[in-house]
Coordinates of C-alpha atoms and ligand atoms in Angstrom, one line a residue:
X1 CA -46.4 -56.2 32.3
X2 CA -45.2 -54.4 35.3
X3 CA -46.7 -52.3 37.6
X4 CA -46.9 -49.2 39.4
X5 CA -45.3 -50.2 42.5
X6 CA -42.2 -51.7 40.2
X7 CA -42.0 -48.5 38.2
X8 CA -41.8 -46.6 41.6
X9 CA -39.0 -48.4 42.5
X10 CA -37.0 -48.4 39.4
X11 CA -37.2 -45.0 39.4
X12 CA -36.0 -44.5 42.8
X13 CA -33.2 -46.8 42.2
X14 CA -32.4 -44.8 38.8
X15 CA -31.9 -41.1 41.4
X16 CA -28.8 -40.0 40.8
X17 CA -27.3 -42.2 37.9
X18 CA -26.3 -40.8 34.4
X19 CA -29.3 -39.8 32.6
X20 CA -29.0 -42.5 29.8
X21 CA -29.9 -45.1 32.6
X22 CA -33.7 -43.8 32.0
X23 CA -33.8 -46.0 28.7
X24 CA -34.8 -48.6 31.3
X25 CA -37.9 -47.4 31.9
X26 CA -39.2 -48.3 28.0
X27 CA -42.5 -50.4 28.5
X28 CA -45.7 -51.1 29.5
X29 CA -47.2 -50.4 33.5
X30 CA -50.6 -51.5 34.7
X31 CA -51.8 -49.1 37.2
X32 CA -55.1 -49.7 39.3
X33 CA -57.4 -48.4 36.4
X34 CA -55.4 -47.7 33.6
X35 CA -51.9 -48.2 31.6
X36 CA -48.8 -46.5 31.4
X37 CA -46.9 -47.0 28.4
X38 CA -43.3 -45.3 28.0
X39 CA -42.3 -45.5 24.0
X40 CA -39.7 -43.4 23.8
X41 CA -37.2 -42.1 26.2
X42 CA -35.3 -38.8 25.7
X43 CA -31.6 -39.5 25.2
X44 CA -30.5 -36.0 28.0
X45 CA -32.5 -33.5 29.7
X46 CA -32.4 -30.9 26.8
X47 CA -33.5 -33.2 24.1
X48 CA -37.0 -33.6 22.9
X49 CA -39.4 -35.1 25.8
X50 CA -40.2 -38.6 25.9
X51 CA -43.3 -40.3 24.5
X52 CA -46.1 -41.6 26.8
X53 CA -49.4 -43.0 26.2
X54 CA -52.0 -43.9 29.0
X55 CA -55.0 -46.0 28.1
X56 CA -58.0 -46.6 30.0
X57 CA -60.7 -49.4 29.5
X58 CA -64.3 -48.4 28.7
X59 CA -64.9 -49.9 31.6
X60 CA -63.5 -47.2 33.7
X61 CA -63.6 -43.8 31.2
X62 CA -67.2 -44.9 30.7
X63 CA -68.0 -42.2 27.5
X64 CA -71.9 -42.7 26.5
X65 CA -71.6 -44.5 23.2
X66 CA -73.5 -41.5 21.6
X67 CA -70.6 -39.1 22.1
X68 CA -69.0 -41.0 19.7
X69 CA -71.1 -43.1 17.6
X70 CA -70.4 -40.9 14.4
X71 CA -67.3 -40.2 12.7
X72 CA -68.0 -36.5 12.8
X73 CA -68.7 -36.9 17.3
X74 CA -65.8 -39.3 17.5
X75 CA -63.8 -36.7 16.3
X76 CA -64.9 -34.1 18.2
X77 CA -65.0 -36.3 21.3
X78 CA -61.2 -36.9 20.7
X79 CA -60.2 -33.5 20.4
X80 CA -62.2 -32.4 23.4
X81 CA -60.5 -35.0 25.7
X82 CA -57.1 -33.6 24.0
X83 CA -58.0 -29.8 25.1
X84 CA -59.1 -31.4 28.5
X85 CA -55.6 -33.4 28.9
X86 CA -54.2 -30.0 27.9
X87 CA -55.9 -27.7 30.8
X88 CA -55.3 -30.2 33.4
X89 CA -51.7 -31.2 32.5
X90 CA -51.0 -27.5 32.8
X91 CA -51.3 -27.4 36.5
X92 CA -49.2 -30.2 36.9
X93 CA -46.3 -29.3 34.4
X94 CA -43.8 -27.4 35.9
X95 CA -40.3 -26.4 35.9
X96 CA -38.6 -29.3 37.8
X97 CA -35.2 -29.4 37.0
X98 CA -32.5 -29.0 33.9
X99 CA -34.1 -28.6 30.4
X100 CA -37.5 -30.2 29.9
X101 CA -37.5 -31.5 33.6
X102 CA -40.8 -31.5 34.8
X103 CA -42.9 -31.3 31.5
X104 CA -46.2 -32.7 30.9
X105 CA -47.9 -31.7 27.8
X106 CA -50.5 -32.8 25.0
X107 CA -50.1 -31.6 21.4
X108 CA -51.1 -28.1 21.3
X109 CA -54.5 -26.8 19.5
X110 CA -56.2 -23.7 17.8
X111 CA -59.6 -23.4 17.2
X112 CA -60.2 -25.6 14.6
X113 CA -61.4 -29.7 15.7
X114 CA -59.4 -31.7 13.4
X115 CA -58.7 -35.5 13.1
X116 CA -55.2 -35.5 15.3
X117 CA -53.1 -38.5 16.8
X118 CA -53.4 -37.2 20.6
X119 CA -56.4 -39.0 21.9
X120 CA -58.6 -42.0 20.4
X121 CA -62.1 -43.6 22.0
X122 CA -63.4 -46.7 20.7
X123 CA -66.1 -49.3 22.0
X124 CA -62.4 -50.9 24.5
X125 CA -60.3 -47.9 25.7
X126 CA -60.0 -44.2 25.3
X127 CA -55.9 -43.4 24.3
X128 CA -54.1 -40.5 25.0
X129 CA -50.6 -39.3 23.5
X130 CA -48.4 -36.7 25.5
X131 CA -45.0 -36.1 26.3
X132 CA -43.1 -35.6 29.5
X133 CA -39.8 -34.5 30.3
X134 CA -38.2 -36.4 32.6
X135 CA -36.8 -34.7 35.3
X136 CA -32.6 -34.2 36.1
X137 CA -30.4 -32.4 38.3
X138 CA -27.6 -30.8 35.9
X139 CA -27.0 -34.4 33.6
X140 CA -28.3 -36.7 36.7
X141 CA -31.8 -38.6 36.9
X142 CA -34.1 -37.3 39.7
X143 CA -35.8 -40.0 40.4
X144 CA -37.8 -39.3 43.1
X145 CA -39.4 -36.5 40.9
X146 CA -39.6 -38.8 38.3
X147 CA -41.8 -41.3 40.2
X148 CA -44.0 -38.1 41.9
X149 CA -44.7 -37.6 37.9
X150 CA -45.4 -40.8 36.6
X151 CA -46.7 -42.0 39.6
X152 CA -48.9 -39.5 41.1
X153 CA -49.2 -36.4 38.5
X154 CA -50.3 -38.9 35.6
X155 CA -52.6 -40.7 37.6
X156 CA -54.3 -38.0 38.7
X157 CA -54.3 -35.8 35.5
X158 CA -56.5 -39.2 33.9
X159 CA -58.7 -39.5 36.9
X160 CA -59.3 -35.4 36.0
X161 CA -59.2 -35.2 32.3
X162 CA -60.3 -38.7 31.0
X163 CA -62.8 -39.8 32.9
X164 CA -66.6 -39.2 31.9
X165 CA -67.9 -38.7 35.3
X166 CA -65.2 -36.0 35.9
X167 CA -65.8 -33.8 33.2
X168 CA -68.7 -31.4 32.1
X169 CA -71.8 -33.3 30.6
X170 CA -73.4 -30.4 29.2
X171 CA -70.5 -29.3 27.8
X172 CA -69.0 -32.3 25.8
X173 CA -72.4 -33.0 24.8
X174 CA -72.5 -29.1 22.8
X175 CA -69.0 -30.2 21.7
X176 CA -70.0 -33.2 19.8
X177 CA -73.3 -31.6 18.3
X178 CA -72.0 -28.7 17.3
X179 CA -69.3 -30.5 15.2
X180 CA -71.8 -33.0 14.2
X181 CA -74.0 -30.0 12.8
X182 CA -71.2 -28.5 11.0
X183 CA -70.3 -31.7 9.3
X184 CA -73.7 -31.8 8.4
X185 CA -74.2 -28.2 7.3
X186 CA -70.9 -28.5 4.8
X187 CA -72.5 -31.8 3.2
X188 CA -75.8 -29.8 2.6
X189 CA -73.9 -27.3 0.2
X190 CA -73.8 -29.3 -3.2
X191 CA -77.7 -30.0 -2.7
X192 CA -78.3 -26.4 -2.9
X193 CA -75.9 -25.7 -5.3
X194 CA -74.0 -23.4 -2.4
X195 CA -70.3 -23.4 -2.5
X196 CA -70.2 -21.6 1.1
X197 CA -72.6 -20.8 4.2
X198 CA -72.2 -17.8 6.7
X199 CA -74.9 -18.4 9.9
X200 CA -76.3 -15.3 11.1
X201 CA -74.6 -14.0 13.8
X202 CA -71.5 -15.5 13.4
X203 CA -68.2 -13.8 14.7
X204 CA -66.2 -13.7 12.1
X205 CA -62.9 -10.9 13.2
X206 CA -60.1 -12.5 15.2
X207 CA -58.6 -10.6 18.5
X208 CA -55.4 -10.2 16.5
X209 CA -52.8 -11.1 13.6
X210 CA -51.2 -13.5 16.1
X211 CA -54.4 -14.3 18.0
X212 CA -56.9 -16.6 16.5
X213 CA -59.5 -16.5 18.9
X214 CA -63.1 -14.8 18.3
X215 CA -62.7 -10.6 18.7
X216 CA -64.6 -9.9 22.0
X217 CA -66.0 -6.4 22.5
X218 CA -66.1 -5.0 19.5
X219 CA -67.1 -7.7 17.0
X220 CA -70.3 -7.0 14.8
X221 CA -72.3 -10.2 14.0
X222 CA -72.6 -11.2 11.0
X223 CA -76.4 -10.8 9.4
X224 CA -77.3 -12.3 5.9
X225 CA -79.1 -9.7 3.3
X226 CA -82.4 -11.3 2.9
X227 CA -82.0 -12.4 -0.8
X228 CA -79.4 -14.5 0.1
X229 CA -80.5 -15.7 3.1
X230 CA -80.8 -19.9 3.3
X231 CA -82.4 -21.8 6.2
X232 CA -81.0 -25.3 7.1
X233 CA -82.5 -28.0 9.9
X234 CA -79.5 -29.1 11.4
X235 CA -79.6 -32.3 13.4
X236 CA -78.5 -30.9 16.5
X237 CA -79.4 -27.2 16.7
X238 CA -82.4 -27.4 14.7
X239 CA -83.0 -23.9 12.9
X240 CA -80.1 -21.9 11.2
X241 CA -80.4 -19.1 9.3
X242 CA -77.6 -17.7 7.1
X243 CA -75.7 -16.2 4.0
X244 CA -75.4 -18.9 1.3
X245 CA -72.8 -18.1 -1.5
X246 CA -74.3 -20.0 -4.6
X247 CA -71.9 -21.9 -7.0
X248 CA -70.3 -19.9 -9.9
X249 CA -68.6 -16.7 -9.5
X250 CA -69.1 -14.5 -6.4
X251 CA -67.6 -10.9 -5.9
X252 CA -66.8 -9.5 -2.9
X253 CA -66.7 -5.7 -2.7
X254 CA -66.8 -2.8 -0.2
X255 CA -64.7 0.1 0.8
X256 CA -61.3 -0.6 2.4
X257 CA -60.9 -1.7 6.4
X258 CA -65.0 -2.7 5.6
X259 CA -64.5 -6.4 6.3
X260 CA -64.1 -7.9 3.3
X261 CA -60.9 -10.5 3.9
X262 CA -61.9 -11.4 7.2
X263 CA -65.2 -12.5 5.2
X264 CA -62.8 -14.4 2.8
X265 CA -60.5 -15.7 6.2
X266 CA -63.6 -17.3 7.8
X267 CA -64.6 -18.7 3.8
X268 CA -60.6 -20.2 4.1
X269 CA -60.8 -22.0 6.9
X270 CA -64.3 -23.1 6.7
X271 CA -63.0 -26.3 5.3
X272 CA -62.9 -27.1 9.1
X273 CA -65.0 -27.1 11.9
X274 CA -64.2 -25.3 14.8
X275 CA -65.3 -25.2 18.8
X276 CA -68.4 -23.8 20.3
X277 CA -67.7 -20.3 21.3
X278 CA -65.2 -19.3 18.3
X279 CA -67.7 -17.5 16.6
X280 CA -67.4 -19.4 13.0
X281 CA -69.0 -23.0 14.2
X282 CA -71.7 -22.6 11.6
X283 CA -69.5 -21.1 8.6
X284 CA -68.9 -23.7 6.4
X285 CA -66.5 -23.8 2.9
X286 CA -67.4 -26.0 0.5
X287 CA -64.6 -29.1 1.5
X288 CA -62.3 -28.9 -1.7
X289 CA -61.9 -24.9 -1.5
X290 CA -58.5 -23.5 -2.1
X291 CA -56.8 -20.2 -1.0
X292 CA -55.0 -18.7 -4.2
X293 CA -52.3 -16.2 -3.5
X294 CA -49.2 -15.0 -5.2
X295 CA -46.0 -16.2 -3.6
X296 CA -43.3 -14.9 -5.9
X297 CA -39.8 -16.7 -5.0
X298 CA -41.4 -20.2 -4.8
X299 CA -40.2 -23.0 -6.7
X300 CA -42.3 -24.9 -9.6
X301 CA -41.5 -27.8 -11.1
X302 CA -42.7 -28.0 -15.0
X303 CA -46.4 -27.1 -14.4
X304 CA -48.4 -26.2 -17.8
X305 CA -49.4 -22.2 -16.6
X306 CA -50.0 -21.6 -20.3
X307 CA -53.8 -20.8 -19.7
X308 CA -53.0 -18.1 -18.1
X309 CA -49.4 -17.1 -19.0
X310 CA -47.6 -17.4 -22.9
X311 CA -44.8 -16.3 -24.8
X312 CA -42.6 -15.4 -22.3
X313 CA -39.7 -13.2 -23.0
X314 CA -36.2 -15.2 -24.4
X315 CA -39.2 -17.4 -25.9
X316 CA -39.6 -19.6 -22.7
X317 CA -42.1 -22.5 -23.1
X318 CA -44.7 -22.1 -20.2
X319 CA -46.4 -25.9 -21.0
X320 CA -43.7 -27.0 -18.8
X321 CA -43.0 -24.0 -16.9
X322 CA -40.4 -24.8 -14.2
X323 CA -38.5 -21.8 -12.1
X324 CA -36.6 -21.5 -8.7
X325 CA -37.9 -18.0 -8.4
X326 CA -41.3 -17.6 -9.2
X327 CA -42.8 -13.7 -10.0
X328 CA -46.1 -12.7 -8.7
X329 CA -47.9 -13.6 -11.4
X330 CA -46.5 -16.8 -12.6
X331 CA -46.8 -18.1 -9.0
X332 CA -50.4 -17.4 -8.5
X333 CA -50.8 -19.0 -12.1
X334 CA -49.0 -22.8 -10.5
X335 CA -50.9 -22.2 -7.7
X336 CA -54.4 -22.6 -9.7
X337 CA -53.2 -25.1 -11.7
X338 CA -51.6 -27.1 -9.2
X339 CA -55.1 -26.8 -7.2
X340 CA -57.1 -28.0 -10.3
X341 CA -54.7 -30.9 -10.8
X342 CA -55.5 -31.9 -6.9
X343 CA -59.2 -31.7 -7.9
X344 CA -60.4 -28.2 -6.4
X345 CA -63.9 -27.3 -6.8
X346 CA -63.8 -23.5 -5.3
X347 CA -60.8 -21.0 -5.2
X348 CA -60.6 -18.7 -3.0
X349 CA -59.1 -15.0 -3.9
X350 CA -57.9 -11.9 -2.2
X351 CA -57.2 -8.7 -3.8
X352 CA -54.8 -8.0 -0.6
X353 CA -52.6 -11.3 -1.7
X354 CA -53.0 -11.6 -5.2
X355 CA -50.9 -10.6 -8.1
X356 CA -52.5 -7.1 -9.7
X357 CA -51.1 -7.8 -13.4
X358 CA -52.6 -11.0 -12.5
X359 CA -56.0 -10.0 -12.0
X360 CA -56.5 -6.9 -14.2
X361 CA -55.8 -6.1 -17.4
X362 CA -58.3 -2.7 -18.2
X363 CA -59.0 -1.4 -21.5
X364 CA -56.5 1.7 -21.8
X365 CA -53.7 -0.9 -20.8
X366 CA -54.9 -2.9 -23.6
X367 CA -54.5 0.1 -26.0
X368 CA -51.4 0.7 -24.9
X369 CA -49.4 -2.9 -24.6
X370 CA -50.7 -4.8 -27.3
X371 CA -51.5 -8.4 -26.2
X372 CA -48.8 -9.7 -27.8
X373 CA -46.5 -8.0 -25.8
X374 CA -48.2 -9.1 -22.7
X375 CA -47.9 -12.9 -21.8
X376 CA -50.6 -12.6 -18.6
X377 CA -54.1 -13.4 -19.7
X378 CA -55.5 -12.0 -16.5
X379 CA -57.5 -14.0 -14.5
X380 CA -60.9 -11.8 -15.3
X381 CA -60.5 -13.9 -18.5
X382 CA -60.4 -16.9 -17.4
X383 CA -62.6 -16.9 -13.9
X384 CA -66.1 -17.6 -15.9
X385 CA -64.1 -20.5 -18.1
X386 CA -63.1 -22.5 -15.1
X387 CA -66.8 -22.5 -14.2
X388 CA -68.2 -23.6 -17.2
X389 CA -65.3 -26.0 -18.4
X390 CA -64.5 -27.3 -15.2
X391 CA -66.9 -26.5 -12.6
X392 CA -64.7 -24.8 -10.7
X393 CA -66.3 -21.9 -9.0
X394 CA -64.4 -18.7 -7.5
X395 CA -65.2 -16.4 -4.6
X396 CA -62.8 -13.3 -5.3
X397 CA -62.4 -10.3 -2.9
X398 CA -61.8 -7.3 -5.1
X399 CA -62.7 -3.3 -4.1
X400 CA -60.0 -2.3 -6.5
X401 CA -61.7 -2.7 -10.0
X402 CA -65.3 -3.0 -11.3
X403 CA -64.7 -4.7 -14.5
X404 CA -65.1 -8.0 -12.6
X405 CA -68.8 -6.8 -12.5
X406 CA -69.0 -8.4 -15.9
X407 CA -68.1 -11.8 -15.0
X408 CA -69.8 -12.2 -11.6
X409 CA -73.0 -14.1 -10.6
X410 CA -73.5 -12.5 -7.4
X411 CA -72.0 -9.6 -5.5
X412 CA -71.7 -8.9 -1.7
X413 CA -70.8 -5.8 -0.8
X414 CA -69.2 -5.2 2.9
X415 CA -70.3 -2.0 4.3
X416 CA -69.4 -1.4 7.9
X417 CA -68.8 -5.3 8.5
X418 CA -72.4 -5.8 6.8
X419 CA -72.9 -7.8 3.9
X420 CA -75.1 -6.5 1.1
X421 CA -76.8 -8.3 -1.9
X422 CA -75.9 -5.8 -5.0
X423 CA -75.8 -8.0 -7.9
X424 CA -78.6 -6.0 -9.5
X425 CA -77.1 -2.7 -9.0
X426 CA -74.0 -3.8 -9.9
X427 CA -75.6 -5.6 -13.1
X428 CA -76.7 -2.3 -13.7
X429 CA -73.8 -0.5 -13.9
X430 CA -71.9 -2.7 -15.7
X431 CA -74.5 -2.3 -18.7
X432 CA -74.4 1.6 -17.7
X433 CA -70.4 2.3 -18.4
X434 CA -69.0 -0.2 -20.4
X435 CA -65.8 -1.4 -19.9
X436 CA -65.3 -2.0 -23.6
X437 CA -62.0 -4.1 -22.9
X438 CA -61.7 -6.9 -25.1
X439 CA -61.9 -10.3 -23.9
X440 CA -58.4 -12.2 -24.1
X441 CA -59.2 -15.4 -22.7
X442 CA -59.9 -17.6 -26.0
X443 CA -62.7 -20.1 -26.1
X444 CA -61.6 -22.5 -23.5
X445 CA -59.9 -22.2 -20.1
X446 CA -57.5 -24.9 -21.8
X447 CA -56.2 -28.7 -20.7
X448 CA -54.6 -30.1 -17.2
X449 CA -51.6 -31.5 -17.9
X450 CA -51.3 -34.5 -15.6
X451 CA -47.9 -34.6 -14.4
X452 CA -45.9 -37.8 -12.9
X453 CA -43.6 -37.3 -10.0
X454 CA -40.4 -38.5 -10.4
X455 CA -39.3 -41.1 -7.0
X456 CA -35.4 -40.0 -7.2
X457 CA -36.2 -36.3 -7.2
X458 CA -37.7 -36.7 -3.8
X459 CA -35.0 -37.8 -1.0
X460 CA -35.9 -37.5 2.5
X461 CA -32.3 -39.0 3.5
X462 CA -29.6 -36.7 5.0
X463 CA -26.5 -37.5 6.2
X464 CA -26.7 -41.4 7.5
X465 CA -29.8 -40.7 8.2
X466 CA -32.8 -42.7 5.9
X467 CA -35.3 -40.0 7.3
X468 CA -35.1 -36.5 8.4
X469 CA -38.1 -34.4 9.1
X470 CA -38.1 -31.4 10.9
X471 CA -40.9 -28.8 11.5
X472 CA -40.3 -25.2 12.4
X473 CA -43.2 -23.2 13.3
X474 CA -46.1 -23.6 11.1
X475 CA -44.7 -22.7 8.2
X476 CA -41.2 -24.8 7.1
X477 CA -40.6 -28.4 7.1
X478 CA -37.2 -30.0 7.0
X479 CA -37.2 -32.7 4.1
X480 CA -34.2 -34.7 4.4
X481 CA -31.1 -32.1 3.3
X482 CA -34.4 -29.6 1.2
X483 CA -36.5 -26.9 3.6
X484 CA -39.9 -26.8 2.4
X485 CA -41.4 -23.1 3.0
X486 CA -45.0 -23.2 3.4
X487 CA -45.9 -20.0 5.2
X488 CA -47.6 -19.0 2.0
X489 CA -49.9 -22.3 2.0
X490 CA -52.9 -20.3 3.9
X491 CA -54.8 -23.0 5.3
X492 CA -52.5 -25.3 6.9
X493 CA -53.5 -24.1 10.5
X494 CA -51.9 -26.5 13.1
X495 CA -48.0 -27.4 13.2
X496 CA -48.9 -31.2 13.7
X497 CA -50.4 -30.7 10.1
X498 CA -47.0 -30.5 8.8
X499 CA -45.6 -33.1 10.8
X500 CA -48.2 -35.5 8.9
X501 CA -47.6 -34.1 5.6
X502 CA -43.5 -34.2 6.0
X503 CA -44.7 -37.8 6.7
X504 CA -47.3 -38.5 4.3
X505 CA -44.5 -37.7 1.2
X506 CA -42.1 -40.2 2.5
X507 CA -44.8 -42.6 2.7
X508 CA -46.0 -41.7 -0.6
X509 CA -42.7 -42.0 -2.0
X510 CA -42.7 -45.6 -0.5
X511 CA -45.8 -47.0 -1.7
X512 CA -46.9 -45.0 -4.7
X513 CA -44.9 -42.2 -6.1
X514 CA -43.1 -44.6 -8.6
X515 CA -42.4 -42.7 -12.4
X516 CA -45.6 -44.0 -13.7
X517 CA -48.3 -42.8 -11.0
X518 CA -49.5 -39.0 -11.1
X519 CA -49.6 -36.5 -9.1
X520 CA -53.4 -36.6 -8.5
X521 CA -53.2 -40.4 -8.0
X522 CA -50.8 -40.5 -5.7
X523 CA -52.9 -37.7 -3.7
X524 CA -55.8 -39.8 -4.1
X525 CA -54.4 -43.0 -2.8
X526 CA -52.8 -41.5 -0.1
X527 CA -56.1 -39.8 0.9
X528 CA -57.6 -43.2 0.8
X529 CA -55.2 -44.9 2.8
X530 CA -55.2 -42.6 5.7
X531 CA -59.5 -42.5 5.4
X532 CA -59.4 -46.3 5.9
X533 CA -56.1 -46.5 8.2
X534 CA -55.9 -43.5 10.0
X535 CA -53.1 -41.2 10.4
X536 CA -51.0 -44.2 12.1
X537 CA -50.3 -45.2 8.9
X538 CA -47.6 -42.3 9.4
X539 CA -44.6 -42.4 11.4
X540 CA -42.8 -45.5 13.2
X541 CA -43.7 -45.5 16.5
X542 CA -47.5 -44.3 17.5
X543 CA -46.9 -40.5 17.3
X544 CA -48.9 -38.3 19.4
X545 CA -48.6 -34.9 17.2
X546 CA -49.7 -35.8 13.5
X547 CA -53.0 -33.9 12.7
X548 CA -54.9 -34.9 9.6
X549 CA -54.4 -32.4 6.4
X550 CA -56.0 -32.3 2.8
X551 CA -54.6 -33.6 -0.4
X552 CA -54.1 -30.0 -1.6
X553 CA -51.8 -29.3 1.8
X554 CA -50.1 -32.4 0.9
X555 CA -50.0 -31.5 -2.9
X556 CA -48.8 -27.7 -1.9
X557 CA -45.8 -29.2 0.2
X558 CA -44.8 -31.8 -2.8
X559 CA -44.9 -29.0 -5.4
X560 CA -42.9 -26.5 -3.0
X561 CA -40.3 -29.3 -2.4
X562 CA -36.9 -27.7 -4.7
X563 CA -35.6 -30.7 -5.8
X564 CA -39.1 -32.0 -7.2
X565 CA -39.0 -33.2 -10.9
X566 CA -42.0 -34.8 -12.5
X567 CA -42.2 -35.8 -16.4
X568 CA -45.6 -35.0 -18.5
X569 CA -47.9 -37.7 -18.9
X570 CA -47.5 -38.8 -22.8
Ligands
ADP601 P1 -60.6 -5.2 4.2 O1 -60.5 -6.5 3.8 O2 -62.2 -5.0 3.6 O3 -59.9 -4.0 3.8 P2 -60.8 -6.4 6.8 O4 -61.4 -7.6 6.9 O5 -58.9 -6.2 6.7 O6 -61.2 -5.2 5.6 O7 -60.9 -6.0 8.1 C1 -60.5 -4.7 8.6 C2 -60.5 -4.4 10.2 O8 -62.1 -4.8 10.9 C3 -59.8 -5.6 10.7 O9 -58.9 -4.9 12.2 C4 -61.1 -7.1 11.3 O10 -60.6 -7.8 12.1 C5 -62.0 -5.8 11.6 N1 -63.2 -6.2 11.4 C6 -63.7 -7.1 10.3 N2 -65.2 -7.9 10.6 C7 -65.5 -7.4 11.5 C8 -66.5 -7.4 12.5 N3 -67.8 -8.3 12.0 N4 -66.5 -6.6 13.5 C9 -65.4 -6.1 14.0 N5 -64.9 -5.4 13.5 C10 -64.5 -6.9 12.5
MG602 MG1 -58.4 -6.6 2.8

């Protein structure tokens, strides 16, 4: 191993040489109290910047073991260090020449706390991964600037961001305790037969459609109705009260603009934990909750949507329904069946993004259009069977139709952004004003037919490259020659999840997708490997930009791959 002085000399010697000569700096360098590792060197100043790691021994970093001893705390501390590194690196990152010259950056993160490959902590060391834009004038190396970045700036960032003594001990403690409490709360839900919990005083609205931070001045804090109030004794925070949403079928009603979708959105992302100050720190949803919506235009590969849709025009089968261009209702049906296939226990549906004809079919329409002329069995006639046959609960926002009163166990009305328990009232109304609907859902929900993905239909290669993956924004993955559109998969919250999902499909194909293993089994094995071996399983080099996902988001990507082909189990 070389040392810092050697690296400085090397960089000064490279000054003014052609940019390619930077390749020589790949390797490990021993600094006085940490190790700098250059894993990948960019080919030119405009290419994506070089991959660098630092490793500090715990003798130097000195984080108390209590801050990372449980799984929850470890993820939280790693998240904290990522944010801290980001804050400090921003002060040092500057434009120092052409292209990305001068850039020092770690993966960017949002309001959630998720397992990521940007930072690691264990008894031996702290490791952080980031990128450096090696500086250039035109296409010539700026050796002096590079030496400044790698040999002066990075040690300074390490000092300020990665050593316990330079950090705010109270803030770190609060960070790890908050995350531990949220994980604990989520685990408590099942015991009380709840599927979600929203703490009193939670702030649910966000600053804007493109700014996920909490709405500041005018946000009305959440207050549970008495009848739904639950009290928990969290390991760190102690007593917490708030609204418990029971298992079964829950309806969220209320006038337009009274906060219904905001509540549902907070439940969608309640499968993740949130940073202190977010407002949703103690909003937790059962971990397997899946947001369901209509998504016309998506592709579908042999999904049995017959519980919802039958007897299409032209006699098309819906037991193995495939299309390159789904309608609103067929896409929503497929989204539900695929979520069940991946083993969800909770569906979240908002009328704003649902297909109306999938959700309701009222008495008058039943009179006008006979059942045998309507392929769709509306969700209202299947929602109860989902719970009785499969134990799958649903929370549905529905301000537009009181027909759902008949099937709801709990009805919550949002009024001026506050929830009220109107279950009894809704029941009385349902009794007084019968809908006279004829139930159309049959006796059972129907079977969820297992599907087996065919390996040859999943091809990550492009041109001369065996694996070509790329992520665009938070909603598109380039997978070989295909583009996977994930704009409608609303529980993907970080770009790094897309990177990881793309890599996971490649991994799953290599290990488990063999023409004999079902989708459910592939998902289970993939998630088990990630659980036991961590995200470093994915990718080639140590990657610094991977973020953990759930089997549902992985399934969503696989199911939207337009080349996907499956065969059924039999
Ligand atoms: P709905 O789905 O009932 O039509 P939304 O949830 O879309 O209503 O909310 C309407 C607006 O009110 C949004 O701009 C949202 O940010 C804001 N809002 C929601 N909840 C609150 C709250 N608790 N305090 C302040 N504003 C809120
Ligand atoms: Mg709404």
